[in-house]
Coordinates of C-alpha atoms in Angstrom, one line a residue:
M956 CA 75.9 -49.5 -24.2
S957 CA 75.0 -48.4 -20.8
T958 CA 75.5 -50.4 -17.6
M959 CA 72.3 -52.3 -16.4
P960 CA 70.1 -50.5 -13.8
F961 CA 68.6 -53.7 -12.5
N962 CA 69.7 -56.5 -10.3
Q963 CA 72.5 -58.5 -12.0
T964 CA 72.5 -61.3 -9.5
A965 CA 68.8 -62.3 -10.2
S966 CA 68.4 -66.0 -10.1
G967 CA 64.8 -66.4 -11.2
E968 CA 63.8 -67.1 -7.6
D969 CA 63.0 -63.4 -6.6
K970 CA 59.7 -61.5 -7.6
F971 CA 59.8 -58.5 -9.8
P972 CA 59.8 -55.7 -7.2
N973 CA 58.1 -53.1 -9.7
L974 CA 55.7 -55.6 -11.2
T975 CA 52.1 -54.4 -10.8
G976 CA 48.7 -56.1 -11.5
D977 CA 48.6 -54.5 -15.1
D978 CA 52.0 -55.6 -16.1
L979 CA 53.0 -58.8 -18.0
A980 CA 56.3 -60.7 -17.6
V981 CA 57.2 -62.8 -20.6
G982 CA 59.2 -65.9 -20.8
I983 CA 61.9 -66.1 -23.5
D984 CA 63.9 -69.2 -24.6
L985 CA 67.0 -67.4 -26.1
G986 CA 68.3 -70.3 -28.0
T987 CA 71.6 -71.0 -29.8
T988 CA 69.6 -71.8 -33.0
N989 CA 66.0 -70.8 -32.4
S990 CA 64.3 -68.5 -29.9
V991 CA 60.7 -68.5 -28.5
V992 CA 58.6 -66.1 -26.4
S993 CA 55.4 -66.7 -24.3
F994 CA 53.3 -65.4 -21.6
W995 CA 51.0 -66.9 -18.9
S996 CA 47.4 -66.9 -20.2
N997 CA 45.1 -66.8 -17.1
E998 CA 42.2 -67.8 -19.5
K999 CA 43.8 -71.1 -20.5
L1000 CA 45.9 -71.5 -17.4
R1001 CA 49.0 -72.3 -19.3
A1002 CA 51.8 -70.4 -21.2
K1003 CA 50.9 -69.1 -24.6
V1004 CA 53.5 -69.1 -27.2
I1005 CA 53.3 -66.0 -29.5
K1006 CA 53.8 -66.2 -33.2
V1007 CA 57.0 -64.3 -34.0
E1008 CA 57.4 -64.3 -37.7
G1009 CA 54.4 -64.8 -39.9
S1010 CA 52.9 -68.2 -38.8
N1011 CA 56.0 -69.4 -37.1
K1012 CA 56.4 -69.6 -33.3
T1013 CA 60.1 -70.1 -33.5
L1014 CA 62.6 -67.3 -34.6
P1015 CA 65.9 -68.4 -36.0
S1016 CA 68.6 -66.8 -33.6
V1017 CA 70.3 -65.1 -36.6
V1018 CA 71.0 -61.5 -37.1
A1019 CA 72.3 -59.7 -40.3
F1020 CA 73.4 -56.1 -40.5
E1021 CA 73.0 -53.7 -43.5
K1022 CA 75.0 -50.4 -43.7
D1023 CA 72.6 -47.6 -44.3
G1024 CA 74.5 -44.4 -44.5
R1025 CA 76.3 -43.9 -41.2
K1026 CA 74.0 -46.3 -39.4
W1027 CA 73.8 -50.1 -39.3
K1028 CA 70.3 -51.5 -39.5
P1029 CA 69.8 -55.2 -38.2
C1030 CA 67.3 -57.7 -39.5
V1031 CA 66.5 -60.8 -37.4
G1032 CA 65.3 -64.4 -38.0
R1033 CA 64.4 -65.8 -41.5
A1034 CA 65.2 -62.4 -43.1
A1035 CA 68.6 -62.4 -41.8
V1036 CA 69.0 -66.2 -42.9
E1037 CA 68.0 -65.1 -46.5
R1038 CA 70.4 -62.0 -46.3
G1039 CA 73.2 -64.2 -45.0
A1040 CA 72.7 -66.6 -48.1
T1041 CA 74.0 -63.8 -50.4
N1042 CA 76.1 -61.8 -48.0
P1043 CA 77.5 -64.3 -45.4
A1044 CA 79.9 -61.7 -43.9
S1045 CA 77.1 -59.5 -42.6
C1046 CA 75.4 -62.2 -40.8
V1047 CA 75.8 -63.6 -37.1
R1048 CA 74.6 -67.0 -36.1
N1049 CA 74.9 -69.0 -32.9
V1050 CA 76.0 -65.8 -30.9
K1051 CA 74.9 -67.5 -27.7
R1052 CA 78.1 -69.4 -27.7
L1053 CA 80.0 -66.2 -27.3
M1054 CA 78.0 -64.7 -24.6
G1055 CA 80.1 -63.8 -21.5
Q1056 CA 83.1 -65.5 -23.0
Q1057 CA 86.8 -64.7 -22.7
Y1058 CA 88.6 -64.7 -26.0
D1059 CA 91.1 -67.2 -24.9
S1060 CA 88.4 -69.6 -23.5
P1061 CA 88.2 -73.2 -24.7
A1062 CA 84.7 -72.5 -26.2
V1063 CA 86.1 -69.8 -28.3
E1064 CA 89.3 -71.6 -29.3
K1065 CA 87.1 -74.6 -30.5
L1066 CA 85.2 -72.1 -32.7
L1067 CA 88.3 -70.4 -34.1
E1068 CA 89.7 -73.9 -35.0
E1069 CA 86.6 -75.0 -36.8
G1070 CA 86.7 -72.0 -39.0
T1071 CA 83.1 -72.2 -40.0
D1072 CA 81.7 -68.9 -39.0
S1073 CA 81.1 -66.1 -41.5
Y1074 CA 82.2 -63.4 -39.1
E1075 CA 85.3 -62.6 -37.2
I1076 CA 85.8 -63.1 -33.5
L1077 CA 88.3 -60.5 -32.1
P1078 CA 89.8 -59.8 -28.6
L1079 CA 89.1 -56.5 -27.1
P1080 CA 91.8 -53.8 -27.6
K1081 CA 94.3 -53.6 -24.7
G1082 CA 93.8 -50.6 -22.4
D1083 CA 90.2 -49.9 -23.3
V1084 CA 88.7 -49.6 -19.8
E1085 CA 85.1 -49.1 -20.8
D1086 CA 85.0 -52.2 -22.9
S1087 CA 86.9 -54.3 -20.3
E1088 CA 83.9 -53.8 -18.0
R1089 CA 81.5 -55.7 -20.2
P1090 CA 80.7 -59.3 -19.5
S1091 CA 81.9 -60.5 -22.9
K1092 CA 85.8 -60.1 -23.3
L1093 CA 85.5 -60.2 -27.1
K1094 CA 83.7 -58.7 -30.1
V1095 CA 82.3 -60.0 -33.4
E1096 CA 83.0 -58.2 -36.6
I1097 CA 80.7 -58.3 -39.5
N1098 CA 81.1 -56.6 -42.9
D1099 CA 78.9 -54.9 -45.4
Q1100 CA 79.8 -52.7 -48.5
D1101 CA 83.4 -53.4 -47.6
T1102 CA 83.0 -51.7 -44.2
A1103 CA 83.6 -53.4 -40.9
Y1104 CA 81.3 -53.1 -37.8
R1105 CA 82.2 -54.5 -34.5
L1106 CA 79.8 -55.2 -31.6
F1107 CA 79.5 -57.3 -28.4
P1108 CA 77.8 -60.6 -28.4
E1109 CA 75.2 -59.2 -26.1
E1110 CA 74.4 -56.5 -28.6
V1111 CA 73.6 -59.1 -31.2
S1112 CA 71.4 -61.1 -28.8
A1113 CA 69.7 -57.8 -27.9
C1114 CA 68.5 -57.5 -31.4
I1115 CA 66.8 -60.8 -31.1
L1116 CA 65.2 -60.0 -27.8
T1117 CA 64.1 -56.7 -29.2
H1118 CA 62.2 -58.6 -32.1
L1119 CA 60.5 -61.0 -29.6
K1120 CA 59.5 -58.1 -27.2
T1121 CA 58.0 -56.2 -30.1
M1122 CA 56.1 -59.0 -31.3
V1123 CA 54.5 -59.5 -27.8
E1124 CA 53.5 -55.9 -27.8
L1125 CA 51.9 -56.2 -31.2
Y1126 CA 50.1 -59.4 -30.2
L1127 CA 48.5 -57.6 -27.2
K1128 CA 47.0 -54.8 -29.4
D1129 CA 46.3 -52.6 -26.4
K1130 CA 49.8 -51.2 -27.0
Q1131 CA 51.0 -52.6 -23.5
V1132 CA 54.6 -52.2 -23.0
V1133 CA 56.3 -55.4 -21.9
R1134 CA 58.8 -54.3 -19.1
F1135 CA 59.7 -57.8 -17.6
A1136 CA 61.1 -61.0 -18.8
V1137 CA 62.3 -64.4 -17.6
I1138 CA 65.1 -65.6 -19.8
T1139 CA 66.3 -69.2 -19.8
V1140 CA 69.9 -70.1 -20.1
P1141 CA 71.9 -73.5 -19.9
A1142 CA 72.4 -74.6 -16.4
H1143 CA 76.1 -74.6 -16.8
F1144 CA 76.1 -70.8 -17.7
N1145 CA 78.6 -68.9 -15.4
H1146 CA 78.3 -65.7 -13.8
S1147 CA 79.7 -63.6 -16.8
Q1148 CA 77.5 -65.6 -19.3
R1149 CA 74.4 -64.7 -17.1
L1150 CA 75.4 -61.1 -16.9
A1151 CA 75.7 -60.9 -20.6
T1152 CA 72.3 -62.3 -20.9
L1153 CA 70.9 -59.7 -18.6
E1154 CA 72.8 -56.9 -20.4
A1155 CA 71.2 -58.0 -23.7
A1156 CA 67.7 -57.8 -22.1
H1157 CA 68.5 -54.2 -20.9
V1158 CA 69.8 -53.1 -24.3
A1159 CA 66.5 -54.7 -25.7
G1160 CA 64.5 -52.4 -23.6
F1161 CA 63.4 -54.6 -20.7
E1162 CA 63.2 -52.6 -17.3
D1163 CA 64.1 -55.9 -15.4
A1164 CA 64.9 -59.5 -16.1
R1165 CA 65.4 -62.7 -14.4
I1166 CA 67.5 -65.8 -15.3
L1167 CA 66.1 -69.3 -15.1
S1168 CA 68.2 -72.5 -16.0
E1169 CA 66.9 -74.3 -19.1
P1170 CA 66.4 -77.8 -17.5
T1171 CA 64.7 -76.2 -14.5
A1172 CA 62.2 -74.5 -16.8
A1173 CA 61.6 -77.6 -18.5
A1174 CA 61.0 -79.3 -15.3
I1175 CA 58.6 -76.6 -14.1
A1176 CA 56.6 -76.8 -17.3
Y1177 CA 56.6 -80.5 -16.9
G1178 CA 55.9 -80.6 -13.1
L1179 CA 52.8 -78.1 -13.3
G1180 CA 50.6 -81.1 -13.8
V1181 CA 52.4 -83.8 -11.8
A1182 CA 50.8 -85.3 -8.9
G1183 CA 52.5 -87.5 -6.3
E1184 CA 56.2 -88.0 -5.9
K1185 CA 58.6 -88.6 -8.7
N1186 CA 62.3 -88.5 -9.7
V1187 CA 62.6 -86.9 -13.0
F1188 CA 65.7 -86.8 -15.4
V1189 CA 65.8 -83.8 -17.8
F1190 CA 67.9 -84.5 -20.8
D1191 CA 68.4 -81.1 -22.6
L1192 CA 70.3 -81.3 -25.9
G1193 CA 70.1 -78.2 -27.9
G1194 CA 71.9 -76.5 -30.9
G1195 CA 75.0 -75.6 -28.9
T1196 CA 74.9 -76.9 -25.3
F1197 CA 74.0 -80.1 -23.5
D1198 CA 72.5 -80.1 -20.0
T1199 CA 71.1 -82.8 -17.7
S1200 CA 69.3 -82.2 -14.5
I1201 CA 67.8 -84.6 -11.9
L1202 CA 64.9 -83.3 -10.0
H1203 CA 62.7 -84.5 -7.3
I1204 CA 59.0 -83.5 -7.8
Q1205 CA 56.5 -83.8 -4.8
E1206 CA 53.0 -82.4 -5.3
G1207 CA 54.3 -79.6 -7.6
N1208 CA 57.3 -78.7 -5.4
I1209 CA 60.5 -79.2 -7.4
D1210 CA 64.0 -79.9 -5.9
V1211 CA 67.0 -79.8 -8.2
L1212 CA 69.2 -82.7 -7.0
S1213 CA 72.1 -82.3 -9.7
T1214 CA 72.9 -80.6 -12.9
L1215 CA 75.6 -81.6 -15.3
G1216 CA 76.5 -80.9 -18.9
D1217 CA 78.9 -79.9 -21.5
P1218 CA 78.9 -76.2 -22.9
R1219 CA 80.5 -77.3 -26.1
L1220 CA 78.3 -80.2 -27.2
G1221 CA 75.1 -79.9 -29.2
G1222 CA 73.4 -80.0 -32.5
N1223 CA 76.1 -77.8 -34.1
D1224 CA 78.5 -80.7 -33.6
V1225 CA 76.3 -83.0 -35.7
D1226 CA 76.0 -80.3 -38.4
A1227 CA 79.8 -80.1 -38.4
M1228 CA 80.1 -83.9 -38.8
I1229 CA 77.6 -83.8 -41.8
L1230 CA 79.5 -80.6 -43.3
S1231 CA 82.8 -82.5 -43.0
Y1232 CA 81.2 -85.6 -44.7
A1233 CA 79.8 -83.4 -47.6
L1234 CA 83.0 -81.6 -48.2
K1235 CA 85.1 -84.8 -48.1
T1236 CA 82.6 -86.2 -50.7
L1237 CA 83.2 -83.2 -52.9
A1238 CA 86.9 -83.3 -52.6
L1239 CA 87.0 -87.0 -53.4
R1240 CA 84.9 -86.5 -56.3
A1241 CA 87.0 -83.7 -57.6
L1242 CA 90.0 -85.9 -57.4
K1243 CA 88.4 -88.5 -59.6
N1244 CA 87.2 -86.0 -62.2
V1245 CA 88.8 -84.0 -64.9
D1246 CA 86.8 -81.2 -66.7
D1247 CA 86.6 -80.5 -70.5
D1248 CA 89.9 -78.5 -70.5
G1249 CA 91.7 -81.1 -68.6
L1250 CA 91.8 -79.0 -65.4
K1251 CA 92.4 -81.2 -62.3
P1252 CA 93.4 -80.8 -58.7
S1253 CA 97.1 -80.6 -58.1
T1254 CA 98.8 -83.1 -55.7
V1255 CA 97.2 -82.4 -52.3
S1256 CA 99.2 -82.4 -49.1
A1257 CA 96.8 -84.9 -47.3
A1258 CA 93.9 -87.2 -48.3
P1259 CA 90.6 -85.5 -48.0
E1260 CA 89.6 -88.0 -45.4
S1261 CA 92.1 -86.6 -43.0
M1262 CA 91.5 -82.9 -43.8
T1263 CA 89.9 -80.4 -41.5
I1264 CA 86.7 -78.5 -42.5
T1265 CA 88.8 -75.4 -43.2
E1266 CA 91.4 -77.4 -45.3
L1267 CA 88.5 -79.0 -47.2
Y1268 CA 86.7 -75.7 -48.2
T1269 CA 90.0 -74.1 -49.0
F1270 CA 90.9 -77.1 -51.4
L1271 CA 87.5 -76.6 -53.1
G1272 CA 88.2 -72.9 -53.6
L1273 CA 85.8 -71.5 -51.1
T1274 CA 86.0 -69.5 -47.8
S1275 CA 83.8 -69.2 -44.8
T1276 CA 82.2 -66.2 -46.3
S1277 CA 81.5 -67.7 -49.7
P1278 CA 77.7 -67.9 -50.5
A1279 CA 78.4 -71.5 -51.7
F1280 CA 79.8 -72.6 -48.4
V1281 CA 76.8 -71.1 -46.6
E1282 CA 74.6 -73.1 -49.1
I1283 CA 76.5 -76.4 -48.2
Q1284 CA 76.0 -75.5 -44.6
R1285 CA 72.2 -75.0 -45.1
A1286 CA 71.9 -78.2 -47.1
C1287 CA 73.6 -80.2 -44.4
E1288 CA 71.3 -78.9 -41.6
H1289 CA 68.3 -79.7 -43.8
A1290 CA 69.5 -83.3 -44.4
K1291 CA 70.0 -83.6 -40.6
I1292 CA 66.3 -82.5 -40.1
E1293 CA 65.1 -84.9 -42.9
L1294 CA 66.8 -87.8 -41.2
T1295 CA 64.7 -87.3 -38.0
R1296 CA 61.9 -88.8 -40.1
K1297 CA 63.5 -90.7 -42.9
D1298 CA 66.0 -93.5 -43.3
K1299 CA 67.7 -91.8 -46.3
T1300 CA 67.9 -88.5 -48.0
Y1301 CA 70.1 -86.3 -50.2
I1302 CA 72.4 -83.3 -49.3
V1303 CA 71.0 -81.2 -52.2
L1304 CA 73.5 -78.3 -53.1
E1305 CA 71.9 -75.8 -55.4
G1306 CA 73.8 -73.5 -57.6
I1307 CA 77.3 -73.9 -56.4
R1308 CA 79.0 -75.5 -59.4
G1309 CA 80.3 -72.2 -60.6
D1310 CA 81.9 -71.6 -57.1
L1311 CA 84.0 -74.7 -57.0
K1312 CA 87.5 -74.6 -58.1
F1313 CA 87.1 -78.1 -59.7
P1314 CA 84.4 -80.2 -61.2
V1315 CA 83.1 -82.6 -58.7
D1316 CA 81.2 -85.0 -61.1
S1317 CA 81.1 -86.6 -64.4
V1318 CA 80.5 -84.5 -67.5
T1319 CA 76.9 -86.0 -67.8
E1320 CA 76.1 -85.1 -64.3
R1321 CA 77.3 -81.4 -64.8
A1322 CA 74.3 -80.8 -66.9
K1323 CA 72.1 -80.9 -63.8
A1324 CA 71.4 -77.9 -61.8
N1325 CA 72.0 -79.5 -58.3
I1326 CA 74.8 -81.7 -56.8
N1327 CA 73.3 -84.6 -54.8
I1328 CA 75.2 -86.2 -52.0
P1329 CA 73.4 -89.3 -50.6
L1330 CA 73.3 -89.7 -46.7
S1331 CA 71.5 -92.4 -44.8
Q1332 CA 70.5 -92.6 -41.1
K1333 CA 73.0 -95.5 -40.7
Q1334 CA 75.8 -93.3 -42.0
L1335 CA 74.9 -90.5 -39.7
E1336 CA 74.7 -92.7 -36.7
E1337 CA 78.2 -94.1 -37.3
M1338 CA 79.4 -90.4 -37.5
M1339 CA 77.8 -89.8 -34.2
V1340 CA 79.4 -92.6 -32.2
P1341 CA 81.8 -90.4 -30.4
F1342 CA 79.2 -87.7 -29.8
L1343 CA 76.6 -90.2 -28.3
A1344 CA 79.3 -91.6 -26.1
K1345 CA 80.1 -88.3 -24.7
C1346 CA 76.3 -87.7 -23.9
K1347 CA 76.1 -91.2 -22.3
C1348 CA 79.0 -90.6 -20.1
I1349 CA 77.5 -87.3 -18.8
V1350 CA 74.2 -89.0 -18.1
E1351 CA 75.9 -91.8 -16.2
Q1352 CA 77.9 -89.4 -14.3
A1353 CA 74.9 -87.3 -13.4
L1354 CA 73.3 -90.4 -11.8
L1355 CA 76.5 -91.3 -9.9
D1356 CA 76.8 -87.8 -8.4
V1357 CA 73.6 -88.3 -6.6
D1358 CA 74.1 -91.9 -6.0
M1359 CA 71.3 -93.2 -8.1
A1360 CA 70.8 -95.8 -10.7
A1361 CA 68.6 -95.6 -13.9
K1362 CA 66.0 -97.7 -12.1
D1363 CA 65.5 -94.9 -9.5
I1364 CA 64.4 -92.5 -12.2
D1365 CA 60.6 -92.5 -12.7
E1366 CA 60.5 -90.3 -15.9
I1367 CA 62.7 -89.0 -18.4
V1368 CA 62.0 -85.4 -20.2
L1369 CA 63.5 -84.8 -23.5
V1370 CA 64.1 -81.2 -24.4
G1371 CA 65.9 -79.6 -27.4
G1372 CA 65.6 -80.3 -31.1
V1373 CA 68.5 -82.8 -31.2
T1374 CA 66.5 -85.2 -29.1
R1375 CA 64.2 -85.6 -31.9
M1376 CA 67.1 -87.6 -33.8
P1377 CA 66.6 -91.3 -33.6
A1378 CA 70.2 -92.1 -32.7
V1379 CA 69.8 -89.8 -29.6
Y1380 CA 66.4 -91.1 -28.5
S1381 CA 67.7 -94.8 -28.9
M1382 CA 70.8 -93.9 -26.8
V1383 CA 68.7 -92.4 -23.9
Q1384 CA 66.2 -95.3 -24.2
S1385 CA 69.1 -97.8 -23.7
I1386 CA 70.2 -96.0 -20.5
F1387 CA 66.7 -96.1 -19.3
P1388 CA 65.2 -99.3 -20.6
G1389 CA 61.5 -99.7 -20.1
K1390 CA 61.0 -96.1 -19.2
V1391 CA 58.7 -93.7 -21.2
L1392 CA 60.5 -90.7 -22.6
C1393 CA 58.5 -87.6 -22.6
K1394 CA 58.8 -85.5 -25.8
S1395 CA 56.0 -83.0 -25.2
I1396 CA 58.0 -80.3 -23.6
N1397 CA 59.2 -77.6 -25.9

C-alpha cells in the first residue's frame, strides 16, 4: 500500500485543485454499518443517491475475503454478509471502528473485551518500519481454507469505497472515471483516523479526496433550503459513534458553534444489549431442561444473568466464529429493527439447535425448526436506560458548552439509523419539548 500522493490535511473546505468542468466529485457516507454514495445533479438541483446493490441505495459496510490460489478476492455488501453467515472468520464488519486506531486505545480494548468479532485484531510487529508509518497501528486477521490473511483497516475500507466508485461509474454509462470524493467522518475523528480514511480513498483509486464531518454534512443538506436565521442542533447517532453539533444558520451560511460526542457509543451497543439478553435467555433455558439422554449443564461458575457475552456463548458451546453465533447476532439486529415499528417481536433463531451444547427448550418445542425468544419495546427500553442516559448527558453538555438552553434551539435534526428507535426519539423530544424533530436527512 503506497503513501497517498494527495493532500492529507484536507478538511473539506478547500476546492479540488485538479477538478475540471468535465469531472465529477462524489459524496460518500462511509458508515460503520452501511455506506452510501451520491453526486450533485444539476438537473434536479440536489444530491442524487446511486443504487449500489440491485435496487438498494445502501451498502452494508461488510467485506468478506476468499482465498483463490495465491490471491485473496474480496466481496462487499450483502454478498459478504451471506458469505459471513457460513464462514464468519473470513468476514470483517464495522471496520470503521478500527480506522487510525492504536492497538492499546480504549476503543480497541472495548472491542477485545466484548469478544463478538469474528476476526482477530492484532498489534503491528515490533521493528516493522514500513507498517509503523501507517495511520492505523493494528491489523485485522481473517481466515479462509485454514489460511490467515492480515491487512490494515484502511485496506478493508478501500474495498467498500472501490465498490461505491465502480457503481457510480457504471451508472454514468459514458465510462467517466470518478477521480474525486468527499467522504464524511464522525466529528470526533482525530488526525490519524482522518488520514486512514484518506488512505482508503487512495487505495480505492481516487485521485484526490476531502474529509467532511458527518454532522456538518447533515447541516449542509438541511441548510440548503433554510431561509432566515436559526440555531440548529444535529443529533447524529449511528451504528458505532455518537456526534452532536450546534450550528447557527443564517441565509444559507453555516457556523459550527460546537461539536461533542462519544466515539464508542452507537447502535452496536444496542445490538450487544439484545445479544446479551438472547444468550442469557438461552443459557437460562438450558439450565432448566434435560435432553432425552439426561444431558444437562454442569454446575456453572456464575449465574447467566451476571455472565459476559463471551462467557455466555462459551457456556452454550459456541465461539465468535461459529455460524450459529453469527445467526444469533443477525436475529438480534433484525429484532431491533422490527421494534422501530412494532411493540413486540421475536428473536427468531434459525437452524442453530444442532450447534448448541445443551437443549434450550422442552422436548415438545425441540420439534420446531426455530427457537423464538420474545422481546418487547418495553424490555428494550429498560435495557437502554444507561445508554440513553449517556446520550442525554452529552446533549446537555453540548448546550452548556455554548451557554445555551434547549429553548434557544430552533430546530433539531436527527441523523443515523438509531434515531429511528422510539426510545431515542422520545429521549430527544423530552430534552427539547415542543420542538419539531426533523427526520428527513439521511
